[in-house]
PDB file of C-alpha atoms in Angstrom:
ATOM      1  CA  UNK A   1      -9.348  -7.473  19.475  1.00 79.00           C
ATOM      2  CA  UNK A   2      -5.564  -7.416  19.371  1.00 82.00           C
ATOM      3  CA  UNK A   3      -4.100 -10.136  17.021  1.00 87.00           C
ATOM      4  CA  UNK A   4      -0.989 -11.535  15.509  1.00 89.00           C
ATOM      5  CA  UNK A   5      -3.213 -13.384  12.914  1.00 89.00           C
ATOM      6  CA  UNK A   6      -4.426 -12.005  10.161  1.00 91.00           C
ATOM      7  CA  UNK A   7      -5.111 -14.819   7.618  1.00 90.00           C
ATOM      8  CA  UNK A   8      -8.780 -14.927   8.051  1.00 89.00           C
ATOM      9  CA  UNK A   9      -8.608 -10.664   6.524  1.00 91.00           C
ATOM     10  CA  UNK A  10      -8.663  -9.874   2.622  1.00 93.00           C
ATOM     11  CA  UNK A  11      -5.314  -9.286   1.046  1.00 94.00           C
ATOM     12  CA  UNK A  12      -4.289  -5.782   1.762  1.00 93.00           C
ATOM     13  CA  UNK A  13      -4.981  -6.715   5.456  1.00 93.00           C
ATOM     14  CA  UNK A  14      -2.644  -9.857   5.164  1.00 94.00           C
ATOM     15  CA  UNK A  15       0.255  -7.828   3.120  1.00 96.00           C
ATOM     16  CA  UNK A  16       2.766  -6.190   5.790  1.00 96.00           C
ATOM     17  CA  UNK A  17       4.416  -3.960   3.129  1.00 97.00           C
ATOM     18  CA  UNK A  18       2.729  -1.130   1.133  1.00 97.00           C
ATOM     19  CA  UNK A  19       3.690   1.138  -1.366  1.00 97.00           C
ATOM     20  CA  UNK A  20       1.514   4.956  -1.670  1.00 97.00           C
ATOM     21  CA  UNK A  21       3.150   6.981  -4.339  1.00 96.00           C
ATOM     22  CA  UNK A  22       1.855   9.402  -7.010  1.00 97.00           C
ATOM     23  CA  UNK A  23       3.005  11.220 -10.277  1.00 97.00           C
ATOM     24  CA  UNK A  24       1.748  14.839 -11.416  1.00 97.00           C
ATOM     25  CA  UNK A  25       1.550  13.798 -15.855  1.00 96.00           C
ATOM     26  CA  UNK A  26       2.329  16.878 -18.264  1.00 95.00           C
ATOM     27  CA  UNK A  27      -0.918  16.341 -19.798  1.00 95.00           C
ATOM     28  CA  UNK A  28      -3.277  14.306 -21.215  1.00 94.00           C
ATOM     29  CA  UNK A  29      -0.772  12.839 -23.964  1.00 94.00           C
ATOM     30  CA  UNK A  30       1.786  11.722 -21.059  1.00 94.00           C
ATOM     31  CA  UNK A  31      -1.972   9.814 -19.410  1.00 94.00           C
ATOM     32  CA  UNK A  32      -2.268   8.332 -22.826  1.00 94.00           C
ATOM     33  CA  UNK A  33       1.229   7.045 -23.622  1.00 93.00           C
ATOM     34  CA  UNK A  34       1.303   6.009 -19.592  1.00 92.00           C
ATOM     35  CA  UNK A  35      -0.882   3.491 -20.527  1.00 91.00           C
ATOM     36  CA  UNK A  36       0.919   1.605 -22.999  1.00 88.00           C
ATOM     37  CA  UNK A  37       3.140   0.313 -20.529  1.00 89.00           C
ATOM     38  CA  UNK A  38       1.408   0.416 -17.179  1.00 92.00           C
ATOM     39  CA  UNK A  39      -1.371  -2.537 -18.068  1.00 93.00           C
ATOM     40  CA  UNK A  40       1.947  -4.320 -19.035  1.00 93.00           C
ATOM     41  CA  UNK A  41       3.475  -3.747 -15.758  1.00 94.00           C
ATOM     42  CA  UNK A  42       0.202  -4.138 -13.476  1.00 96.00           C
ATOM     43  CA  UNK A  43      -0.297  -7.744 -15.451  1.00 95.00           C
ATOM     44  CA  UNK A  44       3.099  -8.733 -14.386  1.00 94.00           C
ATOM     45  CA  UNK A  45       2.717  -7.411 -10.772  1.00 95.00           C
ATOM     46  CA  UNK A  46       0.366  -9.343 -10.140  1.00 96.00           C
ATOM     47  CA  UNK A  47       1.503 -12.225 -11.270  1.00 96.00           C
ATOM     48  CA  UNK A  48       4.737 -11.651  -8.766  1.00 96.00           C
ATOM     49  CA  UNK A  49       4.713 -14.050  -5.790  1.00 96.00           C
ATOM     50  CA  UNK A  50       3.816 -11.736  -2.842  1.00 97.00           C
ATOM     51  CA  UNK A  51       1.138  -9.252  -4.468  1.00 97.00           C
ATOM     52  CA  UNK A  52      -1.596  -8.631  -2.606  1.00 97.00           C
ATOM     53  CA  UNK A  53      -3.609  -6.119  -3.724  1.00 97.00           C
ATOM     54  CA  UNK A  54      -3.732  -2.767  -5.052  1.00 97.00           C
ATOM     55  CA  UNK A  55      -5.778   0.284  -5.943  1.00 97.00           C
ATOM     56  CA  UNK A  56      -5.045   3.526  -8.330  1.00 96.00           C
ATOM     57  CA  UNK A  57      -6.406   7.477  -7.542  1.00 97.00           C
ATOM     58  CA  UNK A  58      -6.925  10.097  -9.805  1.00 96.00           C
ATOM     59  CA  UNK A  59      -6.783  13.727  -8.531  1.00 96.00           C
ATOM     60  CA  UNK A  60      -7.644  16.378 -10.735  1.00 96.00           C
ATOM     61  CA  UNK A  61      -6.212  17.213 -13.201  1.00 96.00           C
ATOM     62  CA  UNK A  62      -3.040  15.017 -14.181  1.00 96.00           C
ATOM     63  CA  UNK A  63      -2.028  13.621 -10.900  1.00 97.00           C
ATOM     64  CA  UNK A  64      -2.596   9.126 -10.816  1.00 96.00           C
ATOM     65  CA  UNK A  65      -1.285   7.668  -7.602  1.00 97.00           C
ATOM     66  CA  UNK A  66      -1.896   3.914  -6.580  1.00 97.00           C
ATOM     67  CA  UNK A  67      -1.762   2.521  -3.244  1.00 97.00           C
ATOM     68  CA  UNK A  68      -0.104  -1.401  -3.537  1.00 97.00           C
ATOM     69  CA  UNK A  69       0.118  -4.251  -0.804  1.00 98.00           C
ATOM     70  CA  UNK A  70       2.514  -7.349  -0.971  1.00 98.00           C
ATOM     71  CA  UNK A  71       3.420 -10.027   1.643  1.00 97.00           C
ATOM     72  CA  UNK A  72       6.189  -8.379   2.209  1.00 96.00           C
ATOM     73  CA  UNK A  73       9.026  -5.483   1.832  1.00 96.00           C
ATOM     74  CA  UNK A  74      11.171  -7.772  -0.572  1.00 96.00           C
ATOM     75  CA  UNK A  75       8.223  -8.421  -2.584  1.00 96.00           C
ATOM     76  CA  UNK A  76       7.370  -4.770  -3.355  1.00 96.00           C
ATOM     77  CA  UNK A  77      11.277  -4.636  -4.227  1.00 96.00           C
ATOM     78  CA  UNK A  78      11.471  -6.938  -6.460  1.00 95.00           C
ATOM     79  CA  UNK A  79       8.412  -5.382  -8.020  1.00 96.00           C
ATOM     80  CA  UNK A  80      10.603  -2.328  -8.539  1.00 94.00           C
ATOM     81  CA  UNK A  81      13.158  -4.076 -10.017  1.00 93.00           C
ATOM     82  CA  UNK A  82      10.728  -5.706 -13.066  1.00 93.00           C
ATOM     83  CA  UNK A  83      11.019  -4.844 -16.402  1.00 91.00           C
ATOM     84  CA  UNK A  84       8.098  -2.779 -17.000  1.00 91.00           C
ATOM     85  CA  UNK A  85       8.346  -1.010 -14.085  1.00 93.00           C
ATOM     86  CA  UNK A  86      12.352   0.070 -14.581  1.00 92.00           C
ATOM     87  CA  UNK A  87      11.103   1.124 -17.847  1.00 91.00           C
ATOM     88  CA  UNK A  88       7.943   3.163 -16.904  1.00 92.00           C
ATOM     89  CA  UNK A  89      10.448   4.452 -13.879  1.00 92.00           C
ATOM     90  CA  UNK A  90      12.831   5.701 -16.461  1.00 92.00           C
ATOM     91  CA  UNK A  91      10.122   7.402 -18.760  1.00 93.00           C
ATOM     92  CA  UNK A  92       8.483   9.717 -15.913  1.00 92.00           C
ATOM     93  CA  UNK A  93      11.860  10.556 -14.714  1.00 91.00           C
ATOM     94  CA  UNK A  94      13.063  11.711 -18.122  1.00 88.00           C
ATOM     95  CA  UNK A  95      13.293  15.963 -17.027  1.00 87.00           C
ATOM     96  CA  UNK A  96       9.530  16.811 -17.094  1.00 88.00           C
ATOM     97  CA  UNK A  97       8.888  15.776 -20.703  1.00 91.00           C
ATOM     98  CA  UNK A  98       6.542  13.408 -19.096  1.00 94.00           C
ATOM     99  CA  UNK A  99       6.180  14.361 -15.765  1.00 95.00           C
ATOM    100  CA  UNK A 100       6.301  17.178 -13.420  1.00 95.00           C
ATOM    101  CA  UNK A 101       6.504  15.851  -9.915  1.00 95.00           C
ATOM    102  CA  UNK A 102       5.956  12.482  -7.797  1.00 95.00           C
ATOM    103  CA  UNK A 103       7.094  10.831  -4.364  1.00 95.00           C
ATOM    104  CA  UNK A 104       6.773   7.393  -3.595  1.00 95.00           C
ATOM    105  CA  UNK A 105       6.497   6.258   0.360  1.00 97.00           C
ATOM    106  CA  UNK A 106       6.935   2.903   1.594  1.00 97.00           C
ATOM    107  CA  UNK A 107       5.298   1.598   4.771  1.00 97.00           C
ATOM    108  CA  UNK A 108       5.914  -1.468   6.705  1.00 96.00           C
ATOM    109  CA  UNK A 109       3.116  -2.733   9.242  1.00 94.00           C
ATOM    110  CA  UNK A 110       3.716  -3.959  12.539  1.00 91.00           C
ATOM    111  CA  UNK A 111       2.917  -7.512  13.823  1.00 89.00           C
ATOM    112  CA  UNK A 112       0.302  -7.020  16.118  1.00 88.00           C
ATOM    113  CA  UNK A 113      -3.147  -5.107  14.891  1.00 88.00           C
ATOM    114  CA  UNK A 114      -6.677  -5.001  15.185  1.00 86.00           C
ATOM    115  CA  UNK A 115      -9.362  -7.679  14.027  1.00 85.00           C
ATOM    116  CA  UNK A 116     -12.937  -8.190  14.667  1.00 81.00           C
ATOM    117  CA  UNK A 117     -16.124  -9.718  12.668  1.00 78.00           C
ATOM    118  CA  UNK A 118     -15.414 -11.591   9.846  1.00 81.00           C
ATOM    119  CA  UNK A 119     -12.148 -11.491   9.631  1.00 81.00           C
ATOM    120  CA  UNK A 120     -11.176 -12.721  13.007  1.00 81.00           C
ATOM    121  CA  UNK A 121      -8.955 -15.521  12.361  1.00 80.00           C
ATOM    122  CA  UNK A 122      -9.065 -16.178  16.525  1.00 79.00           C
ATOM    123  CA  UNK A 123     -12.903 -16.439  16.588  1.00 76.00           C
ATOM    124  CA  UNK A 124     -16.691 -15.417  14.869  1.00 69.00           C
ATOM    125  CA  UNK A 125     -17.508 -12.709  17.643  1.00 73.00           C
ATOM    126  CA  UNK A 126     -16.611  -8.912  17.309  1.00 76.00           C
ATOM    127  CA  UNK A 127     -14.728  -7.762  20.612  1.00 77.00           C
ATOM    128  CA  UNK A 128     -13.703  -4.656  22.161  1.00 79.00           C
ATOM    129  CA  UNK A 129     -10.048  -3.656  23.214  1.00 81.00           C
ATOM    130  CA  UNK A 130      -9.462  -3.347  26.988  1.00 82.00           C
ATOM    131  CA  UNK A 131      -6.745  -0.987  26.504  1.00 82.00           C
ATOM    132  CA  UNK A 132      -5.591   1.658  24.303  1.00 81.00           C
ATOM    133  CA  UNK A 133      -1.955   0.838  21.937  1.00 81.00           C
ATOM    134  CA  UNK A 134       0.275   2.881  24.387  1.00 82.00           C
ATOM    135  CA  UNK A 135       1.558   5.946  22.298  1.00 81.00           C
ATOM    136  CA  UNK A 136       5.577   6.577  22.012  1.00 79.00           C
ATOM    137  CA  UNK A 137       5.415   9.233  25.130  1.00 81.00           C
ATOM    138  CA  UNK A 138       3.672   7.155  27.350  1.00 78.00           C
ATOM    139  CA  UNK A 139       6.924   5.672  29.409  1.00 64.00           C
ATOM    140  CA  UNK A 140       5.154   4.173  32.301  1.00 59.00           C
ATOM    141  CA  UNK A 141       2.676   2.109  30.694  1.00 53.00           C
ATOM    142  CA  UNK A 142       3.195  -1.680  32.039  1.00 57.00           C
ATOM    143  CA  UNK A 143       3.732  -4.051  29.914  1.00 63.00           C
ATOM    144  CA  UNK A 144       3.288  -2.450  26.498  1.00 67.00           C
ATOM    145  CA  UNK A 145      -0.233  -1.474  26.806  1.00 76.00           C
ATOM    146  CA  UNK A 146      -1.915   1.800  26.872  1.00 81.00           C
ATOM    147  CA  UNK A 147      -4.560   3.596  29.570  1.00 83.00           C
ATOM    148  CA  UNK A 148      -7.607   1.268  29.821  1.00 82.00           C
ATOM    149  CA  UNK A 149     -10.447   2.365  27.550  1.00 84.00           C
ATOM    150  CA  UNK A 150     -13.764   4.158  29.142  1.00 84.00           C
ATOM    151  CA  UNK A 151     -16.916   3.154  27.621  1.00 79.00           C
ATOM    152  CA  UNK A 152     -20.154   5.644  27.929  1.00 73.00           C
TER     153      UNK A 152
END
């Protein structure tokens, strides 16, 4: 079902901004010393007034990336702006004592989505779209929907 409302979903579902980024560490000392000041800046994070939710990935062998939600794309700024995060910022970015690569992506999601199940805020039954989100090429689609789904 297409829906406007998402307050009945968990918290990354309610959050409309999210942050993926990642950071290739020198080695296991840069992990180690990481540490010191990330539980410092994840405890103030999410404390911040429009966190949602987030999640960290490992991928072998020194690479950590995390994947964080807020309410909104002013919230996840002024996340970047703490004071643990500036100075965690700083240290990775210091030549490639610390660190030898990163990228950091910022996504904004669009009003309308799915919902179905439990976390239908419109309604307790699961539904099925009628029509497909109409992709950028598709010009003559009336009224902002896509080609009807088949079923079978």
């Amino acid at each position: 079902m297409r829906t406007t409302d998402f307050s009945k979903a968990p918290p990354q579902g309610r959050a409309t901004a999210m942050f993926v980024g990642a950071t290739r560490y020198r080695g296991p000392l840069s992990i180690f010393t990481l540490t010191l000041t990330w539980f410092r800046m994840v405890r103030d994070m999410k404390r911040m007034r429009g966190y949602c939710w987030h999640k960290v990935y490992w991928e072998f062998p020194f690479t950590l990336g995390t994947l964080a939600f807020f309410e909104d794309r002013d919230a996840l700024l002024r996340f970047a702006r703490s004071r643990h995060h500036r100075k965690l910022m700083q240290w990775v970015t210091d030549g490639t004592r610390n660190a030898t690569g990163g990228y950091i992506r910022l996504y904004n999601a669009e009003p309308e989505g799915y919902s179905n199940g439990v976390w239908r805020a419109e309604g307790g039954p699961m539904a099925h779209i009628e029509t497909f989100t109409p992709l950028s090429t598709e010009l003559s689609v009336e009224d902002g929907e896509g080609p009807r789904v088949r079923r079978g």
